[in-house]
Short mmCIF file of N, CA, C and O and ligand atoms in Angstrom, two decimals:
data_model
loop_
_atom_site.label_atom_id
_atom_site.label_comp_id
_atom_site.label_asym_id
_atom_site.label_seq_id
_atom_site.Cartn_x
_atom_site.Cartn_y
_atom_site.Cartn_z
N MET A 1 -6.20 2.23 -7.37
CA MET A 1 -4.87 2.78 -7.16
C MET A 1 -4.86 4.26 -7.54
O MET A 1 -5.45 4.62 -8.53
N GLU A 2 -4.24 5.03 -6.72
CA GLU A 2 -4.14 6.46 -7.05
C GLU A 2 -2.91 7.04 -6.35
O GLU A 2 -2.66 6.73 -5.19
N ILE A 3 -2.19 7.86 -7.07
CA ILE A 3 -1.07 8.59 -6.45
C ILE A 3 -1.63 9.82 -5.75
O ILE A 3 -2.47 10.52 -6.31
N ILE A 4 -1.18 10.07 -4.53
CA ILE A 4 -1.63 11.24 -3.78
C ILE A 4 -0.41 12.10 -3.48
O ILE A 4 0.61 11.59 -3.01
N LYS A 5 -0.52 13.38 -3.75
CA LYS A 5 0.57 14.32 -3.37
C LYS A 5 0.17 14.98 -2.05
O LYS A 5 -0.84 15.70 -1.99
N PHE A 6 0.91 14.75 -0.99
CA PHE A 6 0.58 15.35 0.30
C PHE A 6 0.98 16.82 0.30
O PHE A 6 2.06 17.18 -0.21
N PRO A 7 0.14 17.68 0.91
CA PRO A 7 0.55 19.07 1.06
C PRO A 7 1.85 19.12 1.86
O PRO A 7 2.05 18.33 2.79
N THR A 8 2.72 20.04 1.47
CA THR A 8 4.06 20.08 2.06
C THR A 8 4.48 21.52 2.37
O THR A 8 4.23 22.41 1.56
N VAL A 9 5.05 21.68 3.52
CA VAL A 9 5.57 23.00 3.91
C VAL A 9 7.09 22.89 3.99
O VAL A 9 7.63 22.08 4.74
N LEU A 10 7.73 23.69 3.16
CA LEU A 10 9.20 23.69 3.13
C LEU A 10 9.70 24.92 3.85
O LEU A 10 9.15 26.01 3.70
N SER A 11 10.74 24.76 4.64
CA SER A 11 11.36 25.92 5.27
C SER A 11 12.83 25.62 5.46
O SER A 11 13.29 24.51 5.16
N LYS A 12 13.56 26.59 5.97
CA LYS A 12 14.99 26.35 6.19
C LYS A 12 15.22 25.30 7.27
O LYS A 12 16.32 24.81 7.45
N PHE A 13 14.14 24.94 7.98
CA PHE A 13 14.26 23.92 9.03
C PHE A 13 13.92 22.52 8.51
O PHE A 13 13.92 21.57 9.28
N GLY A 14 13.59 22.43 7.22
CA GLY A 14 13.28 21.12 6.66
C GLY A 14 11.94 21.08 5.97
O GLY A 14 11.41 22.11 5.54
N MET A 15 11.36 19.89 5.91
CA MET A 15 10.15 19.66 5.12
C MET A 15 9.10 19.01 5.99
O MET A 15 9.39 18.04 6.70
N LEU A 16 7.89 19.53 5.95
CA LEU A 16 6.78 18.95 6.72
C LEU A 16 5.65 18.63 5.75
O LEU A 16 5.17 19.51 5.03
N SER A 17 5.27 17.36 5.70
CA SER A 17 4.16 16.95 4.84
C SER A 17 3.05 16.41 5.71
O SER A 17 3.30 15.85 6.78
N TYR A 18 1.81 16.57 5.24
CA TYR A 18 0.68 16.07 6.03
C TYR A 18 -0.42 15.59 5.11
O TYR A 18 -0.45 15.92 3.92
N PHE A 19 -1.30 14.83 5.69
CA PHE A 19 -2.44 14.30 4.93
C PHE A 19 -3.61 14.23 5.87
O PHE A 19 -3.57 13.54 6.89
N GLN A 20 -4.65 15.00 5.60
CA GLN A 20 -5.75 15.05 6.56
C GLN A 20 -7.12 14.83 5.93
O GLN A 20 -8.07 14.53 6.61
N ASP A 21 -7.21 14.96 4.61
CA ASP A 21 -8.52 14.92 3.99
C ASP A 21 -8.65 13.62 3.20
O ASP A 21 -8.49 13.61 1.99
N PHE A 22 -8.90 12.53 3.94
CA PHE A 22 -8.86 11.22 3.27
C PHE A 22 -10.25 10.64 3.02
O PHE A 22 -10.39 9.50 2.61
N ALA A 23 -11.31 11.46 3.23
CA ALA A 23 -12.68 10.95 3.11
C ALA A 23 -12.99 10.44 1.71
O ALA A 23 -13.89 9.61 1.53
N ASP A 24 -12.26 10.91 0.71
CA ASP A 24 -12.48 10.41 -0.65
C ASP A 24 -12.03 8.95 -0.78
O ASP A 24 -12.39 8.28 -1.74
N TYR A 25 -11.23 8.49 0.16
CA TYR A 25 -10.64 7.16 0.03
C TYR A 25 -11.36 6.14 0.92
O TYR A 25 -11.82 5.11 0.46
N PHE A 26 -11.45 6.43 2.21
CA PHE A 26 -12.24 5.58 3.11
C PHE A 26 -12.64 6.39 4.32
O PHE A 26 -12.08 7.47 4.57
N SER A 27 -13.62 5.88 5.07
CA SER A 27 -14.27 6.74 6.06
C SER A 27 -13.41 6.98 7.30
O SER A 27 -13.52 8.03 7.91
N GLU A 28 -12.57 6.03 7.64
CA GLU A 28 -11.87 6.14 8.92
C GLU A 28 -10.53 5.41 8.86
O GLU A 28 -10.45 4.32 8.29
N ILE A 29 -9.50 6.00 9.46
CA ILE A 29 -8.25 5.26 9.61
C ILE A 29 -8.36 4.47 10.91
O ILE A 29 -8.48 5.04 11.99
N LYS A 30 -8.33 3.14 10.80
CA LYS A 30 -8.49 2.28 11.97
C LYS A 30 -7.15 1.80 12.52
O LYS A 30 -7.06 1.28 13.62
N ARG A 31 -6.11 1.91 11.67
CA ARG A 31 -4.82 1.30 12.06
C ARG A 31 -3.71 1.99 11.29
O ARG A 31 -3.90 2.35 10.12
N ILE A 32 -2.60 2.18 11.97
CA ILE A 32 -1.39 2.66 11.29
C ILE A 32 -0.28 1.67 11.62
O ILE A 32 -0.11 1.29 12.78
N TYR A 33 0.42 1.24 10.60
CA TYR A 33 1.58 0.40 10.86
C TYR A 33 2.73 0.84 9.96
O TYR A 33 2.52 1.60 9.00
N TYR A 34 3.91 0.43 10.31
CA TYR A 34 5.07 0.80 9.49
C TYR A 34 6.06 -0.35 9.47
O TYR A 34 6.11 -1.18 10.38
N ILE A 35 6.80 -0.39 8.37
CA ILE A 35 7.75 -1.46 8.15
C ILE A 35 9.13 -0.83 7.99
O ILE A 35 9.32 0.07 7.16
N CYS A 36 10.08 -1.29 8.80
CA CYS A 36 11.43 -0.73 8.72
C CYS A 36 12.44 -1.85 8.98
O CYS A 36 12.04 -3.01 9.21
N GLY A 37 13.72 -1.52 8.87
CA GLY A 37 14.76 -2.53 9.10
C GLY A 37 14.82 -3.57 8.00
O GLY A 37 15.22 -4.71 8.24
N VAL A 38 14.45 -3.17 6.79
CA VAL A 38 14.41 -4.11 5.66
C VAL A 38 15.62 -3.85 4.75
O VAL A 38 15.94 -2.71 4.43
N LYS A 39 16.29 -4.93 4.35
CA LYS A 39 17.47 -4.81 3.48
C LYS A 39 17.05 -4.62 2.02
O LYS A 39 16.01 -5.14 1.59
N LYS A 40 17.90 -3.95 1.26
CA LYS A 40 17.72 -3.83 -0.18
C LYS A 40 17.59 -5.22 -0.82
O LYS A 40 18.32 -6.13 -0.43
N GLY A 41 16.66 -5.34 -1.77
CA GLY A 41 16.49 -6.62 -2.46
C GLY A 41 15.39 -7.48 -1.89
O GLY A 41 14.96 -8.46 -2.52
N ILE A 42 14.90 -7.11 -0.71
CA ILE A 42 13.82 -7.91 -0.09
C ILE A 42 12.49 -7.62 -0.79
O ILE A 42 12.20 -6.47 -1.14
N ARG A 43 11.72 -8.67 -0.98
CA ARG A 43 10.37 -8.53 -1.52
C ARG A 43 9.37 -8.88 -0.42
O ARG A 43 9.55 -9.88 0.27
N ARG A 44 8.36 -8.04 -0.27
CA ARG A 44 7.30 -8.33 0.70
C ARG A 44 5.95 -8.28 -0.02
O ARG A 44 5.90 -8.00 -1.22
N GLY A 45 4.90 -8.50 0.71
CA GLY A 45 3.58 -8.46 0.10
C GLY A 45 3.20 -9.83 -0.42
O GLY A 45 3.14 -10.80 0.33
N MET A 46 2.95 -9.92 -1.72
CA MET A 46 2.47 -11.14 -2.37
C MET A 46 1.12 -11.55 -1.78
O MET A 46 0.94 -12.68 -1.35
N HIS A 47 0.23 -10.62 -1.75
CA HIS A 47 -1.13 -10.92 -1.32
C HIS A 47 -2.07 -9.81 -1.78
O HIS A 47 -1.62 -8.76 -2.25
N ALA A 48 -3.36 -10.07 -1.65
CA ALA A 48 -4.40 -9.05 -1.88
C ALA A 48 -5.28 -9.04 -0.64
O ALA A 48 -5.14 -9.89 0.25
N HIS A 49 -6.16 -8.06 -0.59
CA HIS A 49 -7.11 -7.98 0.52
C HIS A 49 -8.54 -8.00 -0.01
O HIS A 49 -8.83 -7.40 -1.04
N LYS A 50 -9.41 -8.67 0.74
CA LYS A 50 -10.83 -8.71 0.34
C LYS A 50 -11.45 -7.33 0.48
O LYS A 50 -12.10 -6.83 -0.44
N GLU A 51 -11.27 -6.70 1.63
CA GLU A 51 -11.97 -5.44 1.92
C GLU A 51 -11.06 -4.28 2.29
O GLU A 51 -11.48 -3.12 2.20
N LEU A 52 -9.86 -4.58 2.73
CA LEU A 52 -8.98 -3.52 3.26
C LEU A 52 -8.59 -2.50 2.18
O LEU A 52 -8.25 -2.86 1.06
N GLU A 53 -8.64 -1.23 2.57
CA GLU A 53 -8.13 -0.15 1.74
C GLU A 53 -7.02 0.55 2.52
O GLU A 53 -7.11 0.65 3.75
N GLN A 54 -6.03 1.05 1.81
CA GLN A 54 -4.88 1.62 2.50
C GLN A 54 -4.31 2.82 1.76
O GLN A 54 -4.40 2.90 0.53
N ILE A 55 -3.73 3.72 2.54
CA ILE A 55 -2.91 4.79 1.97
C ILE A 55 -1.51 4.59 2.53
O ILE A 55 -1.33 4.45 3.74
N THR A 56 -0.54 4.54 1.62
CA THR A 56 0.81 4.23 2.06
C THR A 56 1.79 5.25 1.51
O THR A 56 1.54 5.87 0.48
N PHE A 57 2.90 5.43 2.21
CA PHE A 57 3.94 6.32 1.72
C PHE A 57 5.29 5.89 2.29
O PHE A 57 5.35 5.11 3.25
N CYS A 58 6.33 6.38 1.65
CA CYS A 58 7.70 6.00 2.02
C CYS A 58 8.44 7.27 2.42
O CYS A 58 8.93 8.00 1.57
N PRO A 59 8.49 7.59 3.73
CA PRO A 59 9.13 8.84 4.14
C PRO A 59 10.65 8.82 4.02
O PRO A 59 11.29 9.87 4.07
N TYR A 60 11.21 7.62 3.85
CA TYR A 60 12.67 7.51 3.74
C TYR A 60 13.02 6.33 2.83
O TYR A 60 12.57 5.20 3.09
N GLY A 61 13.80 6.59 1.77
CA GLY A 61 14.26 5.51 0.92
C GLY A 61 13.45 5.35 -0.35
O GLY A 61 12.76 6.27 -0.79
N THR A 62 13.52 4.14 -0.91
CA THR A 62 12.84 3.86 -2.18
C THR A 62 12.23 2.46 -2.11
O THR A 62 12.93 1.47 -1.86
N ILE A 63 10.94 2.41 -2.36
CA ILE A 63 10.22 1.13 -2.39
C ILE A 63 9.40 1.09 -3.68
O ILE A 63 8.69 2.05 -4.00
N ARG A 64 9.53 0.00 -4.40
CA ARG A 64 8.79 -0.16 -5.66
C ARG A 64 7.60 -1.08 -5.42
O ARG A 64 7.75 -2.17 -4.84
N PHE A 65 6.44 -0.65 -5.84
CA PHE A 65 5.22 -1.44 -5.72
C PHE A 65 4.88 -2.04 -7.08
O PHE A 65 4.90 -1.31 -8.08
N ARG A 66 4.55 -3.30 -7.09
CA ARG A 66 3.96 -3.91 -8.28
C ARG A 66 2.51 -4.24 -7.93
O ARG A 66 2.26 -5.04 -7.01
N LEU A 67 1.59 -3.59 -8.62
CA LEU A 67 0.16 -3.74 -8.30
C LEU A 67 -0.54 -4.44 -9.47
O LEU A 67 -0.25 -4.17 -10.63
N ASP A 68 -1.49 -5.29 -9.11
CA ASP A 68 -2.13 -6.14 -10.11
C ASP A 68 -3.60 -6.27 -9.74
O ASP A 68 -3.92 -6.74 -8.63
N ASP A 69 -4.49 -5.83 -10.63
CA ASP A 69 -5.93 -5.95 -10.34
C ASP A 69 -6.52 -7.21 -10.96
O ASP A 69 -7.74 -7.38 -11.00
N GLY A 70 -5.64 -8.08 -11.45
CA GLY A 70 -6.10 -9.34 -12.04
C GLY A 70 -6.26 -9.23 -13.54
O GLY A 70 -6.36 -10.24 -14.24
N LEU A 71 -6.27 -7.99 -14.05
CA LEU A 71 -6.40 -7.76 -15.49
C LEU A 71 -5.16 -7.06 -16.04
O LEU A 71 -4.69 -7.35 -17.12
N SER A 72 -4.63 -6.12 -15.25
CA SER A 72 -3.42 -5.43 -15.68
C SER A 72 -2.52 -5.16 -14.49
O SER A 72 -2.97 -5.13 -13.34
N LYS A 73 -1.24 -4.95 -14.80
CA LYS A 73 -0.24 -4.74 -13.75
C LYS A 73 0.36 -3.34 -13.92
O LYS A 73 0.45 -2.83 -15.02
N GLU A 74 0.77 -2.78 -12.79
CA GLU A 74 1.33 -1.44 -12.82
C GLU A 74 2.45 -1.36 -11.79
O GLU A 74 2.35 -1.98 -10.73
N GLU A 75 3.48 -0.58 -12.09
CA GLU A 75 4.56 -0.38 -11.10
C GLU A 75 4.59 1.07 -10.65
O GLU A 75 4.49 1.98 -11.48
N ILE A 76 4.72 1.27 -9.36
CA ILE A 76 4.78 2.61 -8.78
C ILE A 76 6.02 2.65 -7.89
O ILE A 76 6.23 1.74 -7.08
N ILE A 77 6.78 3.72 -8.02
CA ILE A 77 7.95 3.89 -7.13
C ILE A 77 7.62 4.94 -6.08
O ILE A 77 7.20 6.06 -6.43
N LEU A 78 7.77 4.58 -4.83
CA LEU A 78 7.61 5.54 -3.74
C LEU A 78 9.01 5.93 -3.28
O LEU A 78 9.74 5.10 -2.72
N ASN A 79 9.38 7.16 -3.54
CA ASN A 79 10.73 7.63 -3.18
C ASN A 79 10.74 9.10 -2.78
O ASN A 79 11.80 9.72 -2.76
N GLU A 80 9.56 9.63 -2.50
CA GLU A 80 9.48 11.02 -2.03
C GLU A 80 8.57 11.02 -0.81
O GLU A 80 7.51 10.40 -0.83
N PRO A 81 8.96 11.76 0.25
CA PRO A 81 8.16 11.72 1.49
C PRO A 81 6.75 12.25 1.32
O PRO A 81 5.87 11.94 2.13
N ASN A 82 6.51 13.05 0.29
CA ASN A 82 5.16 13.62 0.12
C ASN A 82 4.37 12.94 -1.00
O ASN A 82 3.40 13.48 -1.50
N LYS A 83 4.81 11.74 -1.36
CA LYS A 83 4.08 10.98 -2.38
C LYS A 83 3.38 9.80 -1.73
O LYS A 83 4.02 8.92 -1.15
N GLY A 84 2.05 9.80 -1.80
CA GLY A 84 1.29 8.70 -1.21
C GLY A 84 0.68 7.83 -2.29
O GLY A 84 0.58 8.23 -3.45
N LEU A 85 0.27 6.65 -1.88
CA LEU A 85 -0.34 5.71 -2.82
C LEU A 85 -1.58 5.13 -2.15
O LEU A 85 -1.50 4.58 -1.04
N TYR A 86 -2.73 5.29 -2.81
CA TYR A 86 -3.96 4.66 -2.32
C TYR A 86 -4.08 3.30 -3.01
O TYR A 86 -3.97 3.21 -4.24
N ILE A 87 -4.30 2.26 -2.20
CA ILE A 87 -4.52 0.91 -2.75
C ILE A 87 -5.90 0.44 -2.28
O ILE A 87 -6.14 0.31 -1.07
N GLY A 88 -6.77 0.22 -3.23
CA GLY A 88 -8.13 -0.22 -2.90
C GLY A 88 -8.19 -1.72 -2.63
O GLY A 88 -7.18 -2.42 -2.62
N LYS A 89 -9.40 -2.20 -2.42
CA LYS A 89 -9.57 -3.63 -2.15
C LYS A 89 -9.33 -4.44 -3.43
O LYS A 89 -9.49 -3.93 -4.54
N GLY A 90 -8.95 -5.69 -3.23
CA GLY A 90 -8.83 -6.59 -4.37
C GLY A 90 -7.66 -6.30 -5.30
O GLY A 90 -7.77 -6.53 -6.50
N ILE A 91 -6.58 -5.80 -4.75
CA ILE A 91 -5.38 -5.54 -5.57
C ILE A 91 -4.22 -6.39 -5.03
O ILE A 91 -3.85 -6.29 -3.85
N TRP A 92 -3.68 -7.21 -5.91
CA TRP A 92 -2.49 -7.99 -5.54
C TRP A 92 -1.30 -7.05 -5.49
O TRP A 92 -1.08 -6.24 -6.39
N ARG A 93 -0.51 -7.11 -4.39
CA ARG A 93 0.63 -6.20 -4.27
C ARG A 93 1.91 -6.94 -3.92
O ARG A 93 1.91 -7.92 -3.16
N GLU A 94 2.98 -6.44 -4.51
CA GLU A 94 4.32 -6.89 -4.13
C GLU A 94 5.16 -5.64 -3.93
O GLU A 94 5.04 -4.69 -4.71
N MET A 95 5.96 -5.63 -2.87
CA MET A 95 6.80 -4.45 -2.60
C MET A 95 8.26 -4.89 -2.64
O MET A 95 8.63 -5.89 -2.04
N TYR A 96 9.05 -4.11 -3.35
CA TYR A 96 10.48 -4.41 -3.50
C TYR A 96 11.29 -3.29 -2.86
O TYR A 96 11.14 -2.13 -3.24
N TRP A 97 12.12 -3.67 -1.92
CA TRP A 97 12.98 -2.68 -1.25
C TRP A 97 14.18 -2.36 -2.16
O TRP A 97 15.02 -3.21 -2.40
N GLU A 98 14.21 -1.14 -2.66
CA GLU A 98 15.26 -0.73 -3.60
C GLU A 98 16.45 -0.08 -2.88
O GLU A 98 17.48 0.15 -3.50
N GLU A 99 16.25 0.25 -1.60
CA GLU A 99 17.34 0.83 -0.79
C GLU A 99 17.25 0.24 0.61
O GLU A 99 16.14 0.08 1.14
N ASP A 100 18.41 -0.01 1.20
CA ASP A 100 18.46 -0.49 2.59
C ASP A 100 17.67 0.44 3.50
O ASP A 100 17.79 1.67 3.37
N ASN A 101 16.94 -0.14 4.41
CA ASN A 101 16.28 0.61 5.49
C ASN A 101 15.22 1.60 5.04
O ASN A 101 14.86 2.51 5.78
N SER A 102 14.72 1.43 3.81
CA SER A 102 13.58 2.25 3.38
C SER A 102 12.41 1.95 4.31
O SER A 102 12.23 0.82 4.77
N VAL A 103 11.62 2.99 4.59
CA VAL A 103 10.54 2.85 5.56
C VAL A 103 9.20 2.95 4.84
O VAL A 103 9.00 3.85 4.01
N LEU A 104 8.30 2.04 5.16
CA LEU A 104 6.95 2.10 4.59
C LEU A 104 5.95 2.34 5.72
O LEU A 104 5.92 1.59 6.70
N VAL A 105 5.16 3.41 5.57
CA VAL A 105 4.12 3.73 6.56
C VAL A 105 2.77 3.50 5.88
O VAL A 105 2.58 3.86 4.70
N VAL A 106 1.84 2.89 6.62
CA VAL A 106 0.54 2.55 6.04
C VAL A 106 -0.60 2.96 6.97
O VAL A 106 -0.58 2.64 8.16
N ALA A 107 -1.57 3.68 6.41
CA ALA A 107 -2.81 3.99 7.12
C ALA A 107 -3.89 3.07 6.54
O ALA A 107 -4.09 3.05 5.32
N ALA A 108 -4.56 2.33 7.41
CA ALA A 108 -5.44 1.26 6.95
C ALA A 108 -6.89 1.51 7.40
O ALA A 108 -7.13 2.04 8.48
N SER A 109 -7.82 1.08 6.56
CA SER A 109 -9.25 1.32 6.84
C SER A 109 -9.84 0.32 7.83
O SER A 109 -10.96 0.49 8.29
N MET A 110 -9.09 -0.75 8.15
CA MET A 110 -9.61 -1.80 9.04
C MET A 110 -8.54 -2.23 10.03
O MET A 110 -7.34 -2.08 9.78
N LEU A 111 -8.98 -2.82 11.11
CA LEU A 111 -8.05 -3.46 12.04
C LEU A 111 -7.41 -4.67 11.35
O LEU A 111 -7.94 -5.17 10.35
N TYR A 112 -6.31 -5.12 11.89
CA TYR A 112 -5.65 -6.29 11.31
C TYR A 112 -6.56 -7.51 11.40
O TYR A 112 -7.11 -7.82 12.46
N ASP A 113 -6.70 -8.20 10.28
CA ASP A 113 -7.54 -9.40 10.23
C ASP A 113 -6.97 -10.35 9.19
O ASP A 113 -7.08 -10.10 7.98
N GLU A 114 -6.36 -11.42 9.63
CA GLU A 114 -5.72 -12.36 8.70
C GLU A 114 -6.75 -12.95 7.72
O GLU A 114 -6.40 -13.30 6.59
N ASN A 115 -8.03 -13.01 8.13
CA ASN A 115 -9.06 -13.56 7.22
C ASN A 115 -9.34 -12.66 6.02
O ASN A 115 -9.99 -13.09 5.06
N ASP A 116 -8.85 -11.42 6.10
CA ASP A 116 -9.05 -10.51 4.97
C ASP A 116 -7.98 -10.70 3.88
O ASP A 116 -8.09 -10.15 2.79
N TYR A 117 -6.93 -11.48 4.20
CA TYR A 117 -5.83 -11.66 3.26
C TYR A 117 -6.14 -12.78 2.26
O TYR A 117 -6.70 -13.81 2.62
N ILE A 118 -5.73 -12.57 1.01
CA ILE A 118 -5.72 -13.64 0.01
C ILE A 118 -4.24 -13.82 -0.34
O ILE A 118 -3.64 -12.95 -0.96
N ARG A 119 -3.68 -14.92 0.08
CA ARG A 119 -2.23 -15.09 -0.07
C ARG A 119 -1.88 -16.05 -1.21
O ARG A 119 -0.71 -16.34 -1.42
N ASP A 120 -2.90 -16.52 -1.92
CA ASP A 120 -2.66 -17.43 -3.04
C ASP A 120 -3.11 -16.74 -4.33
O ASP A 120 -4.26 -16.30 -4.45
N TYR A 121 -2.17 -16.60 -5.29
CA TYR A 121 -2.44 -15.80 -6.49
C TYR A 121 -3.56 -16.41 -7.34
O TYR A 121 -4.39 -15.68 -7.89
N GLU A 122 -3.60 -17.74 -7.44
CA GLU A 122 -4.66 -18.38 -8.26
C GLU A 122 -6.04 -18.13 -7.64
O GLU A 122 -7.02 -17.92 -8.35
N THR A 123 -6.10 -18.15 -6.31
CA THR A 123 -7.38 -17.84 -5.64
C THR A 123 -7.78 -16.40 -5.94
O THR A 123 -8.95 -16.11 -6.22
N PHE A 124 -6.80 -15.49 -5.89
CA PHE A 124 -7.06 -14.08 -6.20
C PHE A 124 -7.64 -13.96 -7.61
O PHE A 124 -8.68 -13.31 -7.82
N LEU A 125 -6.98 -14.62 -8.60
CA LEU A 125 -7.46 -14.52 -9.98
C LEU A 125 -8.87 -15.08 -10.13
O LEU A 125 -9.70 -14.51 -10.84
N SER A 126 -9.16 -16.17 -9.44
CA SER A 126 -10.51 -16.74 -9.59
C SER A 126 -11.56 -15.83 -8.94
O SER A 126 -12.68 -15.72 -9.43
N MET A 127 -11.17 -15.12 -7.87
CA MET A 127 -12.11 -14.16 -7.26
C MET A 127 -12.35 -12.97 -8.20
O MET A 127 -13.47 -12.48 -8.31
N VAL A 128 -11.29 -12.53 -8.89
CA VAL A 128 -11.47 -11.44 -9.87
C VAL A 128 -12.44 -11.90 -10.95
O VAL A 128 -13.40 -11.20 -11.30
N LYS A 129 -12.21 -13.12 -11.47
CA LYS A 129 -13.06 -13.64 -12.56
C LYS A 129 -14.51 -13.78 -12.13
O LYS A 129 -15.44 -13.57 -12.91
N SER A 130 -14.71 -14.13 -10.85
CA SER A 130 -16.09 -14.33 -10.37
C SER A 130 -16.79 -13.01 -10.07
O SER A 130 -17.96 -13.00 -9.68
N GLY A 131 -16.08 -11.88 -10.21
CA GLY A 131 -16.70 -10.57 -9.97
C GLY A 131 -16.82 -10.23 -8.50
O GLY A 131 -17.69 -9.47 -8.10
N TYR A 132 -15.92 -10.78 -7.69
CA TYR A 132 -15.96 -10.52 -6.24
C TYR A 132 -15.85 -9.02 -5.95
O TYR A 132 -16.47 -8.51 -5.05
N TRP A 133 -15.03 -8.33 -6.73
CA TRP A 133 -14.88 -6.87 -6.56
C TRP A 133 -15.49 -6.15 -7.76
O TRP A 133 -15.24 -6.53 -8.90
N VAL A 134 -16.28 -5.12 -7.46
CA VAL A 134 -16.81 -4.28 -8.53
C VAL A 134 -15.77 -3.21 -8.80
O VAL A 134 -15.45 -2.42 -7.90
N ARG A 135 -15.20 -3.19 -9.98
CA ARG A 135 -14.17 -2.21 -10.32
C ARG A 135 -14.82 -0.92 -10.78
O ARG A 135 -15.80 -0.94 -11.52
N LYS A 136 -14.24 0.22 -10.34
CA LYS A 136 -14.79 1.53 -10.75
C LYS A 136 -14.45 1.79 -12.20
O LYS A 136 -13.41 1.43 -12.67
C1 T46 B 1 -0.02 -4.76 3.08
C2 T46 B 1 1.41 -4.41 2.91
C3 T46 B 1 1.61 -3.07 2.27
C4 T46 B 1 0.16 -7.93 12.38
O1 T46 B 1 0.17 -8.67 13.39
N1 T46 B 1 -0.53 -6.76 12.42
C5 T46 B 1 -0.57 -5.90 11.38
O2 T46 B 1 -1.20 -4.84 11.45
C6 T46 B 1 0.13 -6.27 10.18
C7 T46 B 1 0.11 -5.35 8.95
C8 T46 B 1 0.81 -7.46 10.14
N2 T46 B 1 0.82 -8.26 11.23
C9 T46 B 1 1.60 -9.52 11.19
C10 T46 B 1 1.13 -10.54 10.19
C11 T46 B 1 2.41 -11.27 9.84
O3 T46 B 1 2.64 -12.28 10.81
O4 T46 B 1 2.94 -9.18 10.81
C12 T46 B 1 3.48 -10.20 10.01
C13 T46 B 1 3.98 -9.64 8.69
O5 T46 B 1 2.85 -9.28 7.88
P1 T46 B 1 2.87 -9.47 6.31
O6 T46 B 1 3.69 -10.63 5.94
O7 T46 B 1 1.44 -9.44 5.84
O8 T46 B 1 3.63 -8.13 5.86
P2 T46 B 1 3.78 -7.55 4.40
O9 T46 B 1 4.87 -6.56 4.44
O10 T46 B 1 3.90 -8.63 3.37
O11 T46 B 1 2.37 -6.79 4.11
C14 T46 B 1 2.01 -5.67 4.88
C15 T46 B 1 0.54 -5.76 5.30
O12 T46 B 1 0.32 -6.99 6.02
C16 T46 B 1 -0.39 -5.74 4.11
O13 T46 B 1 -1.72 -5.55 4.55
O14 T46 B 1 -0.85 -4.36 2.28
O15 T46 B 1 2.19 -4.49 4.10
#
């Protein structure tokens, strides 16, 4: 997990943020998806990924992430358009919509693959214990 501050250009016409140098995180963006039309109070996520790595940001609204590597838990609030969050493999995530219609954009290192999901928390914990992921 890492917070990323996107370079931002401010002018009287508004704010432009960009992110182009992602080689420190993963080699290629294979997929971009976004989640919108979500009401305040909704929780999404509740899964981990075997291999997928992602960079995510919230260009509009407020979304709270609860991240869990199986040993410790951390909460991150995404509420600024130029604040990104890198989520590595093997991290259990839950996302809480703190404002109606908050938007989540995600750049992903792999194509969509349901087999990469771990949707059962006990299975996730047993994979952590077995050393499935080498933690940095
Ligand atoms: C993640 C968090 C941050 C697809 O068909 N293609 C896709 O690229 C994605 C991401 C999802 N789907 C399907 C799979 C489900 O039938 O869309 C449905 C909703 O997916 P899910 O319940 O996994 O959505 P979230 O919001 O719980 O999780 C998503 C991503 O799936 C996940 O990788 O890390 O956002």
